[in-house]
CSV table of C-alpha atoms and ligand atoms in Angstrom, one decimal:
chain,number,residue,atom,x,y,z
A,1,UNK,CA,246.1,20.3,0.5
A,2,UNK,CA,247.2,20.1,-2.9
A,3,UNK,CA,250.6,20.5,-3.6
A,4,UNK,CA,252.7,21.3,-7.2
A,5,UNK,CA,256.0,20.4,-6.7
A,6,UNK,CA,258.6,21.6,-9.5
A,7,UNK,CA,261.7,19.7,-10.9
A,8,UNK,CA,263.1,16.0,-11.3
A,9,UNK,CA,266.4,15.4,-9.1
A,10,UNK,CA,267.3,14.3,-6.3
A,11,UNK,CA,265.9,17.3,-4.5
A,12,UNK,CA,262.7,17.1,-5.6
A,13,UNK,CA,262.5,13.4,-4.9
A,14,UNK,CA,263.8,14.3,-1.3
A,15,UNK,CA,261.3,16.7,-1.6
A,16,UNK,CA,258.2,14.5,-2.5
A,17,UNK,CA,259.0,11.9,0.3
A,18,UNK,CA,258.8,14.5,3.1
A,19,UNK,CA,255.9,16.4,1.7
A,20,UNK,CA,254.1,12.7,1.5
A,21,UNK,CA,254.4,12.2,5.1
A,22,UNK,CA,252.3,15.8,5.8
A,23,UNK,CA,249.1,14.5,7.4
A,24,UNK,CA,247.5,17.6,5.2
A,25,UNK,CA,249.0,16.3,2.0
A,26,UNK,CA,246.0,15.3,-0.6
A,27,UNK,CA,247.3,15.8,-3.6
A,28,UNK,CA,251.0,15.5,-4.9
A,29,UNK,CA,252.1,16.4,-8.6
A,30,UNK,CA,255.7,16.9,-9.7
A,31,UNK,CA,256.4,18.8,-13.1
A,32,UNK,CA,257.9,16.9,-14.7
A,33,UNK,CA,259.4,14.6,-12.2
A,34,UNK,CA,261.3,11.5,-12.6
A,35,UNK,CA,260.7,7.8,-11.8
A,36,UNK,CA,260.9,8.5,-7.8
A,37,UNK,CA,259.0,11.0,-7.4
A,38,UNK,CA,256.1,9.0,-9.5
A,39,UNK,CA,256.0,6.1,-7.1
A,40,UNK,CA,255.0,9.0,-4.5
A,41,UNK,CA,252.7,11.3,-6.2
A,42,UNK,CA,251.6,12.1,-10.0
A,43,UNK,CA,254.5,13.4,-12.5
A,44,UNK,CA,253.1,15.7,-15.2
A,45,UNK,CA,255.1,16.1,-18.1
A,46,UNK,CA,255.7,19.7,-18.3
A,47,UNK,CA,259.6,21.5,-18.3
A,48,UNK,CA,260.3,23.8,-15.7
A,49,UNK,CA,260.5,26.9,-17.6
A,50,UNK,CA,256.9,26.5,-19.5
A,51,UNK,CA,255.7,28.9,-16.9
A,52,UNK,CA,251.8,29.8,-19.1
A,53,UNK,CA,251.5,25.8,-18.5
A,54,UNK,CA,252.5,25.3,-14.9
A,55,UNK,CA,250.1,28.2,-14.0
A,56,UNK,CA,247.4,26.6,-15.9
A,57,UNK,CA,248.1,23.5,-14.1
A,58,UNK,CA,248.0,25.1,-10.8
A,59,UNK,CA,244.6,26.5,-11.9
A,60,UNK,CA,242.9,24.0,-13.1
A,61,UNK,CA,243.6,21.3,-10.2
A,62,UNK,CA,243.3,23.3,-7.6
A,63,UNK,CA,246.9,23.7,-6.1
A,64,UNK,CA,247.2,25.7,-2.9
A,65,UNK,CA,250.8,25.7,-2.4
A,66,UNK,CA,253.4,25.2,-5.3
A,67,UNK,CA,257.2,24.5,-4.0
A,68,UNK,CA,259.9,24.9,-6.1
A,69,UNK,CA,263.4,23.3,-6.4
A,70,UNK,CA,265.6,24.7,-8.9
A,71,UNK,CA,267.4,27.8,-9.2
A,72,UNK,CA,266.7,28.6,-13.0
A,73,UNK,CA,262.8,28.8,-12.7
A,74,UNK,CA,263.5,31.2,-9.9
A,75,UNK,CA,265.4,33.3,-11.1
A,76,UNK,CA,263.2,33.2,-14.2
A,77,UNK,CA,260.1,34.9,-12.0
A,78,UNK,CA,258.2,31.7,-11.8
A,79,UNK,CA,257.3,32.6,-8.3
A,80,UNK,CA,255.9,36.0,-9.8
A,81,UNK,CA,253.8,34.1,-12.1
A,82,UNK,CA,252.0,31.8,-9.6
A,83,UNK,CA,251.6,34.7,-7.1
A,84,UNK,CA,249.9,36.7,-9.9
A,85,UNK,CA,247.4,33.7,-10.4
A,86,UNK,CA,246.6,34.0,-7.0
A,87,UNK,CA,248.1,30.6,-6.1
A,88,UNK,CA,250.8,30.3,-3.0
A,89,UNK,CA,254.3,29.3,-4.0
A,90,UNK,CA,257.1,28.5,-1.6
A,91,UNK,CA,260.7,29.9,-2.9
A,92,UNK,CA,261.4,33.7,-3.7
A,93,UNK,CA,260.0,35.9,-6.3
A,94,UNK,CA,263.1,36.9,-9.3
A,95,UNK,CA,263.9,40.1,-7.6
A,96,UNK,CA,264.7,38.4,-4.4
A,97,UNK,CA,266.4,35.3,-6.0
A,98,UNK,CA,268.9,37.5,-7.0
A,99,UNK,CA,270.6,36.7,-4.1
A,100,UNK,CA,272.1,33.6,-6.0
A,101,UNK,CA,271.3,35.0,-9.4
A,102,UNK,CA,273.9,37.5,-9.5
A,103,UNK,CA,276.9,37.3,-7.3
A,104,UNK,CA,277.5,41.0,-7.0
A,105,UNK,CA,274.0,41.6,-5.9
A,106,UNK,CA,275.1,39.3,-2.8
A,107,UNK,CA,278.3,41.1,-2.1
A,108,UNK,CA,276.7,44.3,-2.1
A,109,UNK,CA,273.6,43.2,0.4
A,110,UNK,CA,276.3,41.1,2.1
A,111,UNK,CA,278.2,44.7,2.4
A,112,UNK,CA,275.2,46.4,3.8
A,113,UNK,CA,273.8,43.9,6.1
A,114,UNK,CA,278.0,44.1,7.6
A,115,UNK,CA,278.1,39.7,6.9
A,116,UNK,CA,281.8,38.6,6.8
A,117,UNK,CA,282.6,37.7,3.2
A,118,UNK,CA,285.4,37.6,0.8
A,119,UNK,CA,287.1,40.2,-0.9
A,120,UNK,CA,285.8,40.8,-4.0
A,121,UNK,CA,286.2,42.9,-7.0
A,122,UNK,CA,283.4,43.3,-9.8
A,123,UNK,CA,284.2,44.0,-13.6
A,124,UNK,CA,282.2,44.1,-17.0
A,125,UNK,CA,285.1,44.3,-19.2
A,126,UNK,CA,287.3,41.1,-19.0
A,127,UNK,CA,290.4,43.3,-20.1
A,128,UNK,CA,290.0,45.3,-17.3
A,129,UNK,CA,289.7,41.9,-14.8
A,130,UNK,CA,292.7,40.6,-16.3
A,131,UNK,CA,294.7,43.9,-15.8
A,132,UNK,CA,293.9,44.1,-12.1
A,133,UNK,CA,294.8,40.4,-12.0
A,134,UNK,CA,298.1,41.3,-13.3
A,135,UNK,CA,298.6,45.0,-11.6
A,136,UNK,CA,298.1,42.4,-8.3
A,137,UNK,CA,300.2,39.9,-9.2
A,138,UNK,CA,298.5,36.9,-6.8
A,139,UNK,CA,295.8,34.4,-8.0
A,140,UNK,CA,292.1,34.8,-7.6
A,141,UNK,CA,288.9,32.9,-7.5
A,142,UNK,CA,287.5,34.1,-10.7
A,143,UNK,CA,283.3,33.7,-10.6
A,144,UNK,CA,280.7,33.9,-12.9
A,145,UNK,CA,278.3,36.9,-11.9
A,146,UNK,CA,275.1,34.6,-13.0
A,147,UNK,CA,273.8,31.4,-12.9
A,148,UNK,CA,275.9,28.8,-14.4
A,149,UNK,CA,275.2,25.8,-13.8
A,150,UNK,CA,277.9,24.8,-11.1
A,151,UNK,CA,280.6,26.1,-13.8
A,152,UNK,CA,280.7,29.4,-12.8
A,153,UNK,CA,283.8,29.3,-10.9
A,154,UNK,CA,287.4,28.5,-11.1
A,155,UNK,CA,290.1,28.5,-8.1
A,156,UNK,CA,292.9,29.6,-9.7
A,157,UNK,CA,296.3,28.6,-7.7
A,158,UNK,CA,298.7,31.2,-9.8
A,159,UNK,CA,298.0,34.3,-11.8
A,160,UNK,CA,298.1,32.3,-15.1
A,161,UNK,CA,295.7,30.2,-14.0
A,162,UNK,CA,293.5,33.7,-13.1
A,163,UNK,CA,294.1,35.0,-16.5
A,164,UNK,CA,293.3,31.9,-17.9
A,165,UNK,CA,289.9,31.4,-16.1
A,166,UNK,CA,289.0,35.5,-16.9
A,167,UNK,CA,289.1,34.3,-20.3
A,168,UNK,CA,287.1,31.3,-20.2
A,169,UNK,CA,284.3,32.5,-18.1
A,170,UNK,CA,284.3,35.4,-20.1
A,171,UNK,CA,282.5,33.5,-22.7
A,172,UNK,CA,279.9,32.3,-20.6
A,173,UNK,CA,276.5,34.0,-20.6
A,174,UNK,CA,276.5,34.3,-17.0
A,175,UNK,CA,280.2,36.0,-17.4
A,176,UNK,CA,279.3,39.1,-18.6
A,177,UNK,CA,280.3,40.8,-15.6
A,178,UNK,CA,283.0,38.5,-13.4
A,179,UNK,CA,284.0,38.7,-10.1
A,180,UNK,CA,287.8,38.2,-8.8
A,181,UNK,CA,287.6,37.1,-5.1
A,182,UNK,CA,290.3,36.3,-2.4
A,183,UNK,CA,290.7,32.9,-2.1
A,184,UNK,CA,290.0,31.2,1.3
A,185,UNK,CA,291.2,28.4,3.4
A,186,UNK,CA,288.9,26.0,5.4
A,187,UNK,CA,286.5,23.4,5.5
A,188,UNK,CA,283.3,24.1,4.0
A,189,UNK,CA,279.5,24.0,5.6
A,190,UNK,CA,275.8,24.1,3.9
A,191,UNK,CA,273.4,26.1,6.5
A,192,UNK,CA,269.9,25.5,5.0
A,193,UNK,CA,266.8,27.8,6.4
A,194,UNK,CA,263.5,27.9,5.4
A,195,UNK,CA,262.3,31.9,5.6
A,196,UNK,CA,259.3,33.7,5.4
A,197,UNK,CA,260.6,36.9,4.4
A,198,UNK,CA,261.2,37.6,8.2
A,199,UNK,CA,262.0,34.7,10.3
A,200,UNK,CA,264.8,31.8,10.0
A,201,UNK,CA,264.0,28.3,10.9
A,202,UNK,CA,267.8,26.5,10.4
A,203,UNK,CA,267.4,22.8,9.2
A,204,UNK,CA,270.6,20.3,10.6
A,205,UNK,CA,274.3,21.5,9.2
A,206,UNK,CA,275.5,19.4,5.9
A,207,UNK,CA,278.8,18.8,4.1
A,208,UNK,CA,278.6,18.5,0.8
A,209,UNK,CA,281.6,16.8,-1.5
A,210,UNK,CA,282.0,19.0,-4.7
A,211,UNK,CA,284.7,17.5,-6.2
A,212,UNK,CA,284.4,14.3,-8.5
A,213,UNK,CA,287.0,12.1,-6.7
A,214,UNK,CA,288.5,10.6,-3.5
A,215,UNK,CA,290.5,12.9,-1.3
A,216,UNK,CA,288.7,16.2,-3.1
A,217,UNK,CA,290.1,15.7,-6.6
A,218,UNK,CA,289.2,15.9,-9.8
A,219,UNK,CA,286.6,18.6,-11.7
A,220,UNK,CA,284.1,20.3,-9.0
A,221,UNK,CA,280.4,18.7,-9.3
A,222,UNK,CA,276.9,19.8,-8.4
A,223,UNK,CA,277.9,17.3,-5.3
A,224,UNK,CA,279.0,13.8,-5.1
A,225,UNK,CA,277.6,13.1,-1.9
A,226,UNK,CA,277.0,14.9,1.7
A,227,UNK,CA,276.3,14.0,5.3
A,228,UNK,CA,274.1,15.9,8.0
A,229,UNK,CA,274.9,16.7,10.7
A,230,UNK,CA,278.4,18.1,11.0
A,231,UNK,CA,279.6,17.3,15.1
A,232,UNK,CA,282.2,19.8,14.5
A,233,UNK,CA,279.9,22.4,14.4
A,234,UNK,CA,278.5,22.9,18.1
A,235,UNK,CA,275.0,24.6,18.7
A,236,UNK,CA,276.6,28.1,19.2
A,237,UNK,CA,278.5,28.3,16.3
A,238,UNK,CA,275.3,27.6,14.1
A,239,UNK,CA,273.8,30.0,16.1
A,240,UNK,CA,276.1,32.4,15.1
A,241,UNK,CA,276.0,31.9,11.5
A,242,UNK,CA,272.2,32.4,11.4
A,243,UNK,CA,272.1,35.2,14.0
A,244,UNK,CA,275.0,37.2,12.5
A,245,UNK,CA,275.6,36.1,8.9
A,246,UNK,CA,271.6,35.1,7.8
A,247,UNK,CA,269.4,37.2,9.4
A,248,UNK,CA,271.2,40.5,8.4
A,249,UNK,CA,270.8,39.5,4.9
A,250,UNK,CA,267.2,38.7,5.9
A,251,UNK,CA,266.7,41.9,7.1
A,252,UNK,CA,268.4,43.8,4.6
A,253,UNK,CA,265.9,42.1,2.2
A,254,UNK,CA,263.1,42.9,4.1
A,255,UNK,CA,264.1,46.4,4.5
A,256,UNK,CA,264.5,47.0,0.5
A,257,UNK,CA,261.0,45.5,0.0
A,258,UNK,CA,262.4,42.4,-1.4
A,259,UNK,CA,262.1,39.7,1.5
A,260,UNK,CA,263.3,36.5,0.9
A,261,UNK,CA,260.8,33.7,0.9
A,262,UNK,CA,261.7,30.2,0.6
A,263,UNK,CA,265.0,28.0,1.6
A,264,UNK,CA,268.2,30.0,2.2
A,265,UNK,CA,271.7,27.9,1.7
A,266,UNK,CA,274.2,29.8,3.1
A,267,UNK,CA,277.6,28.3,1.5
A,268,UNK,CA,280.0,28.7,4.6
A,269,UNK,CA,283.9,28.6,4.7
A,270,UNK,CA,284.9,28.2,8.1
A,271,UNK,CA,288.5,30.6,8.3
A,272,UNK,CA,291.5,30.7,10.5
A,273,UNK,CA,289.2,34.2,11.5
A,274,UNK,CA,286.0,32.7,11.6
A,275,UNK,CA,283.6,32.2,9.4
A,276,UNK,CA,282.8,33.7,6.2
A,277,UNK,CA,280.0,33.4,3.5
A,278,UNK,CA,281.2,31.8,0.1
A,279,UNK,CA,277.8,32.2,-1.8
A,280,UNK,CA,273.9,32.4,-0.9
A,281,UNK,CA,271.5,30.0,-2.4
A,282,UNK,CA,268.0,30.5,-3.2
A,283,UNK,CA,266.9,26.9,-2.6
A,284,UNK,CA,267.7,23.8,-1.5
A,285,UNK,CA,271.0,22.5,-2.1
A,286,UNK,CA,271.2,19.1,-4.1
A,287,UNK,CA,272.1,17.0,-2.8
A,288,UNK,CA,272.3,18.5,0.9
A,289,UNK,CA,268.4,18.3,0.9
A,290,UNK,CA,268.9,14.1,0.6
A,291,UNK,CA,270.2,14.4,4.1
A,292,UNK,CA,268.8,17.3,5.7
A,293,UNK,CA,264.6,16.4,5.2
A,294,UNK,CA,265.4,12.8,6.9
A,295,UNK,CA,266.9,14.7,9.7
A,296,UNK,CA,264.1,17.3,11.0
A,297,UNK,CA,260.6,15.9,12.6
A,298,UNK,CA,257.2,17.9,12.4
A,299,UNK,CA,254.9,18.9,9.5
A,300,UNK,CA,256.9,19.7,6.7
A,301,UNK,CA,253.8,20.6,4.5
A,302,UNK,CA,253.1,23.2,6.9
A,303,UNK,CA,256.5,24.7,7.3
A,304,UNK,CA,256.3,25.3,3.8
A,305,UNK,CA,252.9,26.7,3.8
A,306,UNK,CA,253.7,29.0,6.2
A,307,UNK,CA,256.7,30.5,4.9
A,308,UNK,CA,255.1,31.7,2.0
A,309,UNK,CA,251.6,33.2,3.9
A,310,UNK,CA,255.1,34.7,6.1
A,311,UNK,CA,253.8,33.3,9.2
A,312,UNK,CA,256.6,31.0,10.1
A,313,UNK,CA,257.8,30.2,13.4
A,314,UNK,CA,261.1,28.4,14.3
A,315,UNK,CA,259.4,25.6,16.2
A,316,UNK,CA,257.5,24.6,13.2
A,317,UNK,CA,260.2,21.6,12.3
A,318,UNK,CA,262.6,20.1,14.9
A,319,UNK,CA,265.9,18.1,14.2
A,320,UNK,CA,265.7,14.6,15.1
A,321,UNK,CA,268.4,12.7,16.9
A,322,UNK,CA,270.6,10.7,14.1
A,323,UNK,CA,272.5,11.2,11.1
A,324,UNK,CA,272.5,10.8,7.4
A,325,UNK,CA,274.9,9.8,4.9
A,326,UNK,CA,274.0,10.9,0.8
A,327,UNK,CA,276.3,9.0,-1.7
A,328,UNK,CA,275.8,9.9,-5.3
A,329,UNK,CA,275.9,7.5,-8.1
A,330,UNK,CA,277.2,9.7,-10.9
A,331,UNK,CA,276.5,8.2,-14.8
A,332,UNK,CA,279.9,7.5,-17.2
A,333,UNK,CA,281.5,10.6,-18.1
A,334,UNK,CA,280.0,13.1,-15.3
A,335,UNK,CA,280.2,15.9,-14.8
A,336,UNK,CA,280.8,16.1,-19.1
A,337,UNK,CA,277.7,15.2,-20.8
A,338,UNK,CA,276.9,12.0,-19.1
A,339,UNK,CA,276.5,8.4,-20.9
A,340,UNK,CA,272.5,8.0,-21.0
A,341,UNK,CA,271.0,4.4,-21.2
A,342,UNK,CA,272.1,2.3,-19.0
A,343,UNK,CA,270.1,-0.5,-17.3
A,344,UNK,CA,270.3,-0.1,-13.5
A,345,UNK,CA,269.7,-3.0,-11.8
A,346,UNK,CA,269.7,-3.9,-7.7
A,347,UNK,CA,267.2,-1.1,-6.4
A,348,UNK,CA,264.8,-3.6,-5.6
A,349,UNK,CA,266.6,-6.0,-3.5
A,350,UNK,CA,267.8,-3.2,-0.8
A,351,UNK,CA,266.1,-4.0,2.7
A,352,UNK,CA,264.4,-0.5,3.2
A,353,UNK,CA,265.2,-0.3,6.5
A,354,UNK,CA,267.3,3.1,7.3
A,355,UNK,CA,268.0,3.3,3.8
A,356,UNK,CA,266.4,5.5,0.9
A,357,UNK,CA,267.9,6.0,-3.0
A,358,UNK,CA,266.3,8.9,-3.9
A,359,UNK,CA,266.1,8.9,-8.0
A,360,UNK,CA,267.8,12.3,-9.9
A,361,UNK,CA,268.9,11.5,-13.4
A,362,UNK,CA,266.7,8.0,-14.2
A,363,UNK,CA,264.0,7.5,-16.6
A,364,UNK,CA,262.5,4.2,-17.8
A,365,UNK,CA,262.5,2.5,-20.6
A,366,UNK,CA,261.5,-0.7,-22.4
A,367,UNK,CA,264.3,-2.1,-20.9
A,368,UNK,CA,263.4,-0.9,-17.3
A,369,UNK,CA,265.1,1.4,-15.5
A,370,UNK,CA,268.0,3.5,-17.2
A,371,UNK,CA,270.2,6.2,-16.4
A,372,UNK,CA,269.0,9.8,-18.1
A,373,UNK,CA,271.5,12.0,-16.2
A,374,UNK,CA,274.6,13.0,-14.3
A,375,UNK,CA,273.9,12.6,-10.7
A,376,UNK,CA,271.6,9.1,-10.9
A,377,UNK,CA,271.2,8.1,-7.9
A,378,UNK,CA,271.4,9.6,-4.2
A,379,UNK,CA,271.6,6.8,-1.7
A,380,UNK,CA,271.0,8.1,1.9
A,381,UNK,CA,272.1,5.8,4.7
A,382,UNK,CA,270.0,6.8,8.1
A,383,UNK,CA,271.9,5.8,11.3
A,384,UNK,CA,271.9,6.1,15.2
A,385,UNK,CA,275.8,7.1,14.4
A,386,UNK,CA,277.5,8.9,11.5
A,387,UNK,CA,279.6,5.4,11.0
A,388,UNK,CA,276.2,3.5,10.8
A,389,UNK,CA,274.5,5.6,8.2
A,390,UNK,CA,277.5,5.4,6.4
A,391,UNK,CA,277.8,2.1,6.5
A,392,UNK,CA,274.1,1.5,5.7
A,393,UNK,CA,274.8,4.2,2.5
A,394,UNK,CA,277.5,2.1,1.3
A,395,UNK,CA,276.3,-1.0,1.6
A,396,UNK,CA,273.4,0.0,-0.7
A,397,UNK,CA,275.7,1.6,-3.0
A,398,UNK,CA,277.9,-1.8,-3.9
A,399,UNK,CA,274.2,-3.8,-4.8
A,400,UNK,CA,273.4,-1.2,-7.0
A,401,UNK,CA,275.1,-1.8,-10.9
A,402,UNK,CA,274.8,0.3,-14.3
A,403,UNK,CA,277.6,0.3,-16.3
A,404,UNK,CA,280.9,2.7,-15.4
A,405,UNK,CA,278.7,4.1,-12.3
A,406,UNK,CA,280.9,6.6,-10.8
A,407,UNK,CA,281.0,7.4,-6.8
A,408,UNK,CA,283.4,9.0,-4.1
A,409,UNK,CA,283.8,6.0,-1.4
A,410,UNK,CA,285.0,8.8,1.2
A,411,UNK,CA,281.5,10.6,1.5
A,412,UNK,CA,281.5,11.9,5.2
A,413,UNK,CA,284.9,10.3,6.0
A,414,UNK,CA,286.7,13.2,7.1
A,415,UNK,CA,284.0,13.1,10.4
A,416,UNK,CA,284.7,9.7,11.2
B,1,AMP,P1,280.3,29.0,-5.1
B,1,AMP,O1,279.4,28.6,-6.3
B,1,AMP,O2,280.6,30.5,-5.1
B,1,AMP,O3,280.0,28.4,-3.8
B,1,AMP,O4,281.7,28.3,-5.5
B,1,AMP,C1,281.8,26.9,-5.7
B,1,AMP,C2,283.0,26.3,-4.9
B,1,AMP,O5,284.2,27.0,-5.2
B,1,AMP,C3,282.8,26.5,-3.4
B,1,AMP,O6,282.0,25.5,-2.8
B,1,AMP,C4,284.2,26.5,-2.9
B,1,AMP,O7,284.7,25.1,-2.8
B,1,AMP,C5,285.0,27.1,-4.1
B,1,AMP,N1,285.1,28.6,-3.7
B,1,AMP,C6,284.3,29.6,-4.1
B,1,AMP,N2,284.7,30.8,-3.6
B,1,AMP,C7,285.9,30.5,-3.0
B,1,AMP,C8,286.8,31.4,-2.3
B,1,AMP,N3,286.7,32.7,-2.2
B,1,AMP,N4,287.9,30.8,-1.7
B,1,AMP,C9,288.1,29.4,-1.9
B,1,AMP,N5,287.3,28.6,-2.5
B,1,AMP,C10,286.2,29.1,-3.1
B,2,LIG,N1,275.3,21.0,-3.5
B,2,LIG,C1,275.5,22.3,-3.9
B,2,LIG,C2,274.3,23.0,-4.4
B,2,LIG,O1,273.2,22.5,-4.3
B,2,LIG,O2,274.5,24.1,-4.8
């Protein structure tokens, strides 16, 4: 088979190595890719949003199944575009990548399909968020109702924080409508499934690290690191979360004639009473999928495949004993507009045993290889034990140099 894959972080690189191992992989080509990816298949220099050139792409070499990673193209209908070529594509079609896209689309499917969430209030006039702030006189999370590139949201821990944020995201394109939604305590899970439109098959439970710094301070991130899989969540209480909190939304989907095809990331916060859905994905998460894809055995290709000809069955992939530890090397002034340029050096000398640094913001140049990014490098440690993949992560991590790199050294700590 030949395969399009779309994108250039650490996703897609996590992406590319487990689609290489498909014993029905021919042909791989990333749009547009990055250093990683190319040492696997073919990059092709087109951006993710030139949709007329992807499609001619796709036409002219034959791809039979194109798999997307980011959110943007999604929501942009770039599955729409393929389908109408007549060419498979694994992630949902615009209407049903909504489900990230706007935030109060998912509260009011969440609402429907009865899935425990938080409290949340939905407003197109700032002045009128900011009055109900006040008439309530307690903080809330104030949210972006669109995509925003990971800065669509601000905890607020008092009201003038609140009013503060309504104002801020206000400006936003994605904050023409906001939402104000009652904070939550807990720790936090990523539940990744690939779907069919229909069926769930759950890939291993992650933790991801948002925040810049040690100890969960400092400005939230797209992810600083992340582990897989979480021991404190037992078999029944995943269970639960797909059963009861995914496949209602599934089915809700499915009912409105919008199914959801592609990889579901259920953002969870587990409560004092329970669990409770922060946000829904329409993708993988980055970098959860630097963790998960070491973690599951079987044909991944064909997973894939099947999700989007919506003939997926759970036993397609299977988790294989082990864990994984993801630490992100993050360039000089992440998550600002990162330092570009400099020479990484040490890659070459890792022992590849148990050990893959999956490539997000790189590109090289005449000097070799140079950062070209925010998140650089994802450097998953594989291990019998969660302390062994972490140590095997870490120990990576120190050999590898660029100038100011920046990187939490408590990825997956809180476990141990
Ligand atoms: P989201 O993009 O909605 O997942 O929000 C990004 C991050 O903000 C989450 O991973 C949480 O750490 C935090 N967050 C979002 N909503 C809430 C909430 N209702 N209560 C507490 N923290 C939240
Ligand atoms: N790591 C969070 C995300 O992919 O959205």
């Amino acid at each position: 088979m030949n395969v399009l894959l779309i994108g250039s972080g650490g996703r897609e690189h996590a992406l590319a190595w487990k689609l290489s191992q498909s014993p029905i992989l021919e042909r791989l080509l990333i749009a547009p890719g990055n250093p990683g990816t190319d040492q696997i298949g073919h990059n092709i220099s087109i951006l993710v949003n030139d949709f007329a050139a992807l499609v001619d792409l796709g036409r002219r070499e034959q791809i039979d199944l194109v798999v997307v990673g980011p959110d943007n193209p999604l929501a942009d209908g770039i599955v729409d575009h393929f389908l109408d070529a007549g060419i498979h594509a694994f992630g949902p079609t615009a209407a049903a990548a909504q489900l990230e896209g706007s935030k109060s689309f998912a509260k009011e499917l969440m609402a429907e399909a009865g899935v425990p969430t938080a409290e949340a209030h939905a407003f197109d006039d700032p002045m009128a968020a900011a009055a109900f702030a006040r008439e309530s006189g307690k903080p809330w999370v104030v949210k972006a109702d669109g995509l925003a590139l990971g800065k669509g949201v601000i905890v607020a821990d008092d009201l003038d924080t609140t009013l503060a944020a309504i104002a801020t995201l206000s400006t936003i394109p994605a904050g023409k409508r906001l939402l104000l939604e009652e904070r939550l305590h807990g720790p936090e899970l990523s539940l990744l499934a690939l779907c069919d439109g229909r069926t769930l098959l759950p890939l291993p439970v992650a933790r991801d690290h948002k925040r810049l710094r040690d100890g969960d301070a400092g400005p939230n991130t797209g992810g600083m690191g992340a582990f897989a899989p979480v021991d404190s969540v037992d078999s029944d209480l995943a269970d639960m979360i797909v059963a009861d909190m995914m496949q209602p939304v599934v089915d809700v989907m499915e009912a409105r004639g919008i199914p959801f095809q592609g990889s579901l990331y259920a953002g969870i916060i587990l409560t004092d009473d329970g669990p409770r859905i922060l946000e829904f994905n329409a993708r993988f998460g980055d970098p959860e999928a630097q963790v998960v894809l070491p973690l599951v055995e079987g044909d991944f290709l064909a997973a894939l495949l099947a999700c989007a000809e919506g003939r997926l069955t759970p036993d397609m992939l299977r988790p294989r004993p082990g864990y994984a530890v993801c630490v992100v090397l993050a360039a000089a002034n992440y998550p600002g507009a990162p330092r570009r340029g400099d020479v990484i050096s040490g890659i070459e000398d890792l022992n590849a045993n148990d050990l893959i640094v999956f490539h997000a913001g790189t590109s090289i140049s005449a000097e070799g290889l140079v950062t070209a990014g925010g998140r650089v490098l994802g450097v998953t440690g594989l291990g019998a034990t969660l302390q062994a993949a972490r140590d095997r992560a870490y120990a990576a991590v120190e050999q590898i140099e660029f100038t100011d790199k920046q990187y939490r050294t408590d990825i997956a700590a809180i476990a141990l």
